[in-house]
Amino acid sequence: MEVVVCKTKEEASKLAASIITKAVKANPKTVLGLATGSTPVLMYDEMARAVREEGVSYREVRSWNLDEYVGLAPTHEQSYRYFMNENLFKKIDIDLANTHVLNGLAEDPAAECAAYEKQIKDAGGIDIQVLGIGSDGHIAFNEPGTSLSSRTSVVYLTPSTVKDNARLFFGGNEAEVPTRALSMGVGTICEAKKIVLLAFGANKADAVKGMVEGGISQFCTASALQMHGDAWVFCDEAAAAKLALKDYYAWRSATKLAL
Ligand code: GLP
């Protein structure tokens, strides 16, 4: 796992976006795994800037998103499909038909999840998977206690995640946050060829510590990334604050990025 410690989230977002921009320039048919939440928004803005100013094109890129709330229509303002349309897809030249988000209204959720897994496999797998991290160390909606080999399935949100997401996205109203979601599994995520995880702010410091320096455990599902051969973690200073080897990671990653 490569940990890139930046002074600010702006700097971290630019670096992370440059990995995606470079990949799309090199291979216009790149397959992306995308994430929602407040964390990747600056990175998505930077990707959109590269489309406007550097002529990067997403016309042939295909994407699969990590997760979606059960019961929310794609038009619902808090749905992850709506979030992606507003925060990224409208700002770049991607063909919406090439973008995939799990259907939170699927009548047969298990069949929806199995079909999603098949679509990703048929596309040749995810080239770059973008991730945020929950304050309890979850990736996608894989909460503490989820098997590290889990596949896309219906999952259940913990009260702390309901609280976090209400604060950020549901006007603070916990009663409105769905308690179930469809989510790619930890095993599904770890099959991506490259992983780019973003973590900003002091409320992510414990999760980052667990992910990077804790044991591999289903109680911090992001720790499964320790087993991945090409996982990059972009943090700001606050999110990296509890890492024992913070300065070493910063030096090592800066050296590798400069190569
Ligand atoms: C949700 C999403 C995750 C995201 C997390 C953190 O739980 N399912 O993919 O990483 O929120 O969100 P934020 O970036 O807003 O802190």
CSV table of C-alpha atoms and ligand atoms in Angstrom, one decimal:
chain,number,residue,atom,x,y,z
A,1,MET,CA,0.0,0.0,0.0
A,2,GLU,CA,1.5,3.4,-1.0
A,3,VAL,CA,0.5,6.3,1.3
A,4,VAL,CA,0.7,9.7,-0.2
A,5,VAL,CA,0.5,12.4,2.5
A,6,CYS,CA,-0.3,15.9,1.1
A,7,LYS,CA,-0.6,19.2,2.9
A,8,THR,CA,-4.1,19.8,1.7
A,9,LYS,CA,-7.0,17.8,0.2
A,10,GLU,CA,-6.8,20.0,-2.9
A,11,GLU,CA,-3.2,18.8,-3.5
A,12,ALA,CA,-4.2,15.2,-2.8
A,13,SER,CA,-7.2,15.4,-5.1
A,14,LYS,CA,-5.0,16.8,-8.0
A,15,LEU,CA,-2.5,14.0,-7.6
A,16,ALA,CA,-5.2,11.3,-7.5
A,17,ALA,CA,-6.9,12.9,-10.5
A,18,SER,CA,-3.7,12.9,-12.5
A,19,ILE,CA,-3.4,9.1,-12.1
A,20,ILE,CA,-6.9,8.7,-13.7
A,21,THR,CA,-6.2,11.4,-16.4
A,22,LYS,CA,-3.0,9.7,-17.4
A,23,ALA,CA,-4.6,6.3,-17.6
A,24,VAL,CA,-7.5,7.6,-19.7
A,25,LYS,CA,-5.0,9.3,-22.0
A,26,ALA,CA,-3.0,6.1,-22.4
A,27,ASN,CA,-6.1,3.9,-22.8
A,28,PRO,CA,-9.3,5.7,-23.9
A,29,LYS,CA,-11.2,2.5,-23.0
A,30,THR,CA,-10.2,2.5,-19.4
A,31,VAL,CA,-12.7,0.8,-17.0
A,32,LEU,CA,-13.3,2.9,-13.9
A,33,GLY,CA,-14.8,2.0,-10.6
A,34,LEU,CA,-16.2,5.1,-9.0
A,35,ALA,CA,-17.2,6.3,-5.5
A,36,THR,CA,-19.6,8.7,-4.0
A,37,GLY,CA,-19.4,10.8,-0.8
A,38,SER,CA,-18.0,14.3,-0.2
A,39,THR,CA,-14.4,13.1,-0.5
A,40,PRO,CA,-14.0,12.5,-4.2
A,41,VAL,CA,-15.7,15.7,-5.3
A,42,LEU,CA,-12.6,17.8,-5.7
A,43,MET,CA,-10.9,15.0,-7.6
A,44,TYR,CA,-13.9,14.8,-10.0
A,45,ASP,CA,-13.7,18.6,-10.5
A,46,GLU,CA,-10.0,18.1,-11.4
A,47,MET,CA,-10.9,15.3,-13.9
A,48,ALA,CA,-13.5,17.6,-15.5
A,49,ARG,CA,-10.9,20.4,-15.7
A,50,ALA,CA,-8.6,18.1,-17.6
A,51,VAL,CA,-11.4,17.3,-20.1
A,52,ARG,CA,-12.0,21.0,-20.7
A,53,GLU,CA,-8.4,22.2,-20.7
A,54,GLU,CA,-6.3,19.2,-21.7
A,55,GLY,CA,-8.6,17.5,-24.2
A,56,VAL,CA,-8.9,14.3,-22.2
A,57,SER,CA,-11.9,12.3,-23.4
A,58,TYR,CA,-14.1,9.9,-21.5
A,59,ARG,CA,-16.2,9.0,-24.6
A,60,GLU,CA,-15.1,5.4,-24.6
A,61,VAL,CA,-14.6,5.0,-20.8
A,62,ARG,CA,-16.9,2.7,-19.0
A,63,SER,CA,-17.7,3.0,-15.3
A,64,TRP,CA,-19.2,0.9,-12.5
A,65,ASN,CA,-20.1,2.6,-9.2
A,66,LEU,CA,-19.5,1.0,-5.8
A,67,ASP,CA,-23.0,1.2,-4.3
A,68,GLU,CA,-26.5,2.5,-4.1
A,69,TYR,CA,-29.1,2.9,-1.3
A,70,VAL,CA,-32.0,0.4,-1.4
A,71,GLY,CA,-35.3,2.1,-2.1
A,72,LEU,CA,-34.0,5.3,-3.7
A,73,ALA,CA,-34.9,6.0,-7.3
A,74,PRO,CA,-32.0,7.2,-9.6
A,75,THR,CA,-33.7,10.6,-9.7
A,76,HIS,CA,-33.8,11.0,-5.9
A,77,GLU,CA,-31.4,13.8,-4.9
A,78,GLN,CA,-29.7,11.6,-2.3
A,79,SER,CA,-29.2,8.6,-4.6
A,80,TYR,CA,-25.7,7.8,-5.7
A,81,ARG,CA,-26.8,7.8,-9.4
A,82,TYR,CA,-28.0,11.4,-9.0
A,83,PHE,CA,-24.8,12.3,-7.2
A,84,MET,CA,-22.6,10.9,-10.0
A,85,ASN,CA,-24.6,12.6,-12.7
A,86,GLU,CA,-24.3,15.9,-10.9
A,87,ASN,CA,-20.7,15.7,-9.6
A,88,LEU,CA,-19.0,14.0,-12.5
A,89,PHE,CA,-20.9,12.7,-15.5
A,90,LYS,CA,-22.5,16.0,-16.5
A,91,LYS,CA,-19.0,17.6,-16.4
A,92,ILE,CA,-17.2,15.2,-18.7
A,93,ASP,CA,-17.9,13.8,-22.1
A,94,ILE,CA,-18.7,10.2,-20.9
A,95,ASP,CA,-21.7,8.5,-22.5
A,96,LEU,CA,-24.2,7.9,-19.8
A,97,ALA,CA,-25.0,4.5,-21.3
A,98,ASN,CA,-21.5,3.5,-20.4
A,99,THR,CA,-22.0,4.4,-16.7
A,100,HIS,CA,-23.4,1.9,-14.3
A,101,VAL,CA,-24.8,2.3,-10.8
A,102,LEU,CA,-26.6,-0.5,-9.0
A,103,ASN,CA,-30.4,-0.2,-9.1
A,104,GLY,CA,-31.7,0.5,-5.6
A,105,LEU,CA,-35.2,-0.2,-6.8
A,106,ALA,CA,-34.4,-3.7,-8.2
A,107,GLU,CA,-37.3,-6.1,-7.6
A,108,ASP,CA,-34.8,-8.9,-7.3
A,109,PRO,CA,-31.7,-7.4,-5.5
A,110,ALA,CA,-29.7,-10.6,-5.6
A,111,ALA,CA,-30.2,-10.9,-9.4
A,112,GLU,CA,-29.2,-7.2,-9.8
A,113,CYS,CA,-26.0,-7.8,-7.8
A,114,ALA,CA,-25.1,-11.0,-9.7
A,115,ALA,CA,-25.7,-9.2,-13.1
A,116,TYR,CA,-23.5,-6.3,-11.9
A,117,GLU,CA,-20.7,-8.7,-11.1
A,118,LYS,CA,-21.0,-10.3,-14.5
A,119,GLN,CA,-21.0,-6.9,-16.3
A,120,ILE,CA,-17.7,-6.0,-14.6
A,121,LYS,CA,-16.2,-9.4,-15.5
A,122,ASP,CA,-17.3,-9.1,-19.1
A,123,ALA,CA,-15.8,-5.6,-19.3
A,124,GLY,CA,-12.4,-7.2,-18.4
A,125,GLY,CA,-12.5,-6.0,-14.8
A,126,ILE,CA,-11.9,-2.6,-13.3
A,127,ASP,CA,-8.7,-0.9,-14.2
A,128,ILE,CA,-8.8,1.8,-11.6
A,129,GLN,CA,-11.1,1.7,-8.5
A,130,VAL,CA,-11.7,5.0,-6.7
A,131,LEU,CA,-12.5,4.7,-3.0
A,132,GLY,CA,-13.3,6.9,0.0
A,133,ILE,CA,-13.4,5.5,3.5
A,134,GLY,CA,-16.0,5.6,6.2
A,135,SER,CA,-15.0,6.8,9.7
A,136,ASP,CA,-15.4,3.2,10.8
A,137,GLY,CA,-13.0,2.0,8.1
A,138,HIS,CA,-15.6,0.8,5.6
A,139,ILE,CA,-15.1,0.8,1.9
A,140,ALA,CA,-18.2,1.1,-0.4
A,141,PHE,CA,-20.8,0.0,2.2
A,142,ASN,CA,-18.8,-2.9,3.6
A,143,GLU,CA,-19.3,-2.3,7.3
A,144,PRO,CA,-17.3,-3.8,10.2
A,145,GLY,CA,-18.0,-7.5,10.3
A,146,THR,CA,-18.2,-8.0,6.5
A,147,SER,CA,-16.2,-10.9,5.1
A,148,LEU,CA,-13.1,-9.7,3.3
A,149,SER,CA,-14.0,-11.9,0.4
A,150,SER,CA,-17.6,-10.6,0.0
A,151,ARG,CA,-19.1,-10.1,-3.4
A,152,THR,CA,-21.7,-7.5,-4.5
A,153,SER,CA,-24.8,-8.0,-2.3
A,154,VAL,CA,-27.4,-6.4,-0.1
A,155,VAL,CA,-25.7,-4.9,2.9
A,156,TYR,CA,-26.9,-3.2,6.2
A,157,LEU,CA,-25.6,0.1,7.4
A,158,THR,CA,-24.3,0.6,11.0
A,159,PRO,CA,-25.9,3.3,13.1
A,160,SER,CA,-22.7,5.3,12.9
A,161,THR,CA,-22.7,5.3,9.1
A,162,VAL,CA,-26.4,6.3,9.1
A,163,LYS,CA,-25.4,9.2,11.3
A,164,ASP,CA,-22.3,10.2,9.2
A,165,ASN,CA,-24.3,10.1,6.0
A,166,ALA,CA,-27.3,12.0,7.5
A,167,ARG,CA,-25.0,14.8,8.6
A,168,LEU,CA,-23.4,15.1,5.2
A,169,PHE,CA,-26.3,14.4,2.8
A,170,PHE,CA,-29.7,14.1,4.4
A,171,GLY,CA,-29.9,17.5,6.1
A,172,GLY,CA,-29.1,15.8,9.4
A,173,ASN,CA,-32.2,13.7,9.4
A,174,GLU,CA,-31.2,10.2,10.3
A,175,ALA,CA,-34.7,8.8,9.8
A,176,GLU,CA,-34.5,9.6,6.1
A,177,VAL,CA,-31.3,7.6,5.5
A,178,PRO,CA,-32.0,4.1,4.1
A,179,THR,CA,-30.5,1.4,6.3
A,180,ARG,CA,-29.8,-1.0,3.5
A,181,ALA,CA,-27.8,-0.7,0.3
A,182,LEU,CA,-26.5,-2.7,-2.6
A,183,SER,CA,-22.7,-2.7,-2.5
A,184,MET,CA,-19.8,-4.2,-4.3
A,185,GLY,CA,-18.1,-6.6,-2.0
A,186,VAL,CA,-14.6,-6.3,-0.5
A,187,GLY,CA,-13.5,-9.2,-2.7
A,188,THR,CA,-15.0,-7.5,-5.8
A,189,ILE,CA,-13.2,-4.3,-5.0
A,190,CYS,CA,-9.9,-5.9,-4.4
A,191,GLU,CA,-9.9,-7.5,-7.9
A,192,ALA,CA,-9.5,-4.0,-9.4
A,193,LYS,CA,-6.0,-3.7,-11.1
A,194,LYS,CA,-5.3,-0.4,-9.3
A,195,ILE,CA,-6.9,1.2,-6.3
A,196,VAL,CA,-6.9,5.0,-5.5
A,197,LEU,CA,-8.4,5.7,-2.1
A,198,LEU,CA,-8.9,9.3,-0.8
A,199,ALA,CA,-9.2,10.2,2.9
A,200,PHE,CA,-9.4,13.7,4.2
A,201,GLY,CA,-10.0,15.3,7.6
A,202,ALA,CA,-9.4,14.4,11.3
A,203,ASN,CA,-12.5,12.3,11.5
A,204,LYS,CA,-10.8,9.8,9.1
A,205,ALA,CA,-7.6,9.5,11.1
A,206,ASP,CA,-8.6,6.4,13.1
A,207,ALA,CA,-9.9,4.7,10.0
A,208,VAL,CA,-6.7,5.5,8.1
A,209,LYS,CA,-4.6,4.2,11.0
A,210,GLY,CA,-6.6,1.0,11.0
A,211,MET,CA,-6.4,0.5,7.3
A,212,VAL,CA,-2.7,1.1,6.9
A,213,GLU,CA,-1.1,0.0,10.2
A,214,GLY,CA,-3.8,-2.2,11.8
A,215,GLY,CA,-4.1,-5.9,11.3
A,216,ILE,CA,-6.0,-7.2,8.3
A,217,SER,CA,-9.5,-7.6,9.8
A,218,GLN,CA,-13.1,-7.6,8.8
A,219,PHE,CA,-13.6,-5.0,11.5
A,220,CYS,CA,-11.9,-2.4,9.3
A,221,THR,CA,-12.7,-3.6,5.8
A,222,ALA,CA,-10.3,-1.1,4.2
A,223,SER,CA,-7.5,-3.1,5.8
A,224,ALA,CA,-8.0,-5.7,3.0
A,225,LEU,CA,-6.2,-3.3,0.7
A,226,GLN,CA,-3.0,-4.3,2.5
A,227,MET,CA,-3.2,-7.4,0.4
A,228,HIS,CA,-3.5,-5.5,-2.9
A,229,GLY,CA,-0.4,-5.0,-5.0
A,230,ASP,CA,-1.2,-1.6,-6.4
A,231,ALA,CA,-3.2,0.4,-3.8
A,232,TRP,CA,-2.6,4.1,-3.4
A,233,VAL,CA,-3.9,6.1,-0.4
A,234,PHE,CA,-4.1,9.9,-0.9
A,235,CYS,CA,-4.5,11.7,2.5
A,236,ASP,CA,-4.3,15.2,3.8
A,237,GLU,CA,-2.2,15.9,7.0
A,238,ALA,CA,-5.2,15.6,9.3
A,239,ALA,CA,-6.3,12.1,8.0
A,240,ALA,CA,-2.7,10.9,8.2
A,241,ALA,CA,-2.1,12.3,11.7
A,242,LYS,CA,-2.2,9.0,13.6
A,243,LEU,CA,0.1,7.0,11.3
A,244,ALA,CA,3.3,6.0,13.1
A,245,LEU,CA,5.3,6.0,9.9
A,246,LYS,CA,3.7,9.1,8.3
A,247,ASP,CA,7.0,10.8,7.4
A,248,TYR,CA,8.4,7.7,5.9
A,249,TYR,CA,5.3,7.1,3.7
A,250,ALA,CA,5.4,10.7,2.6
A,251,TRP,CA,9.0,10.5,1.6
A,252,ARG,CA,8.7,7.1,-0.1
A,253,SER,CA,5.6,8.0,-2.1
A,254,ALA,CA,7.1,11.4,-3.2
A,255,THR,CA,10.1,9.5,-4.5
A,256,LYS,CA,8.0,7.0,-6.4
A,257,LEU,CA,5.7,9.7,-7.8
A,258,ALA,CA,8.7,11.6,-9.1
A,259,LEU,CA,10.0,8.6,-11.1
B,1,GLP,C1,-20.5,6.2,2.2
B,1,GLP,C2,-20.1,5.6,0.9
B,1,GLP,C3,-18.6,5.3,0.8
B,1,GLP,C4,-17.8,6.6,1.3
B,1,GLP,C5,-18.2,7.0,2.7
B,1,GLP,C6,-17.5,8.2,3.2
B,1,GLP,O1,-20.6,5.3,3.2
B,1,GLP,N1,-20.8,4.3,0.7
B,1,GLP,O2,-18.2,4.9,-0.5
B,1,GLP,O3,-16.4,6.4,1.2
B,1,GLP,O4,-19.6,7.3,2.6
B,1,GLP,O5,-18.1,9.4,2.7
B,1,GLP,P1,-17.5,10.8,2.8
B,1,GLP,O6,-16.5,10.9,1.6
B,1,GLP,O7,-18.6,11.8,2.5
B,1,GLP,O8,-16.8,11.0,4.1
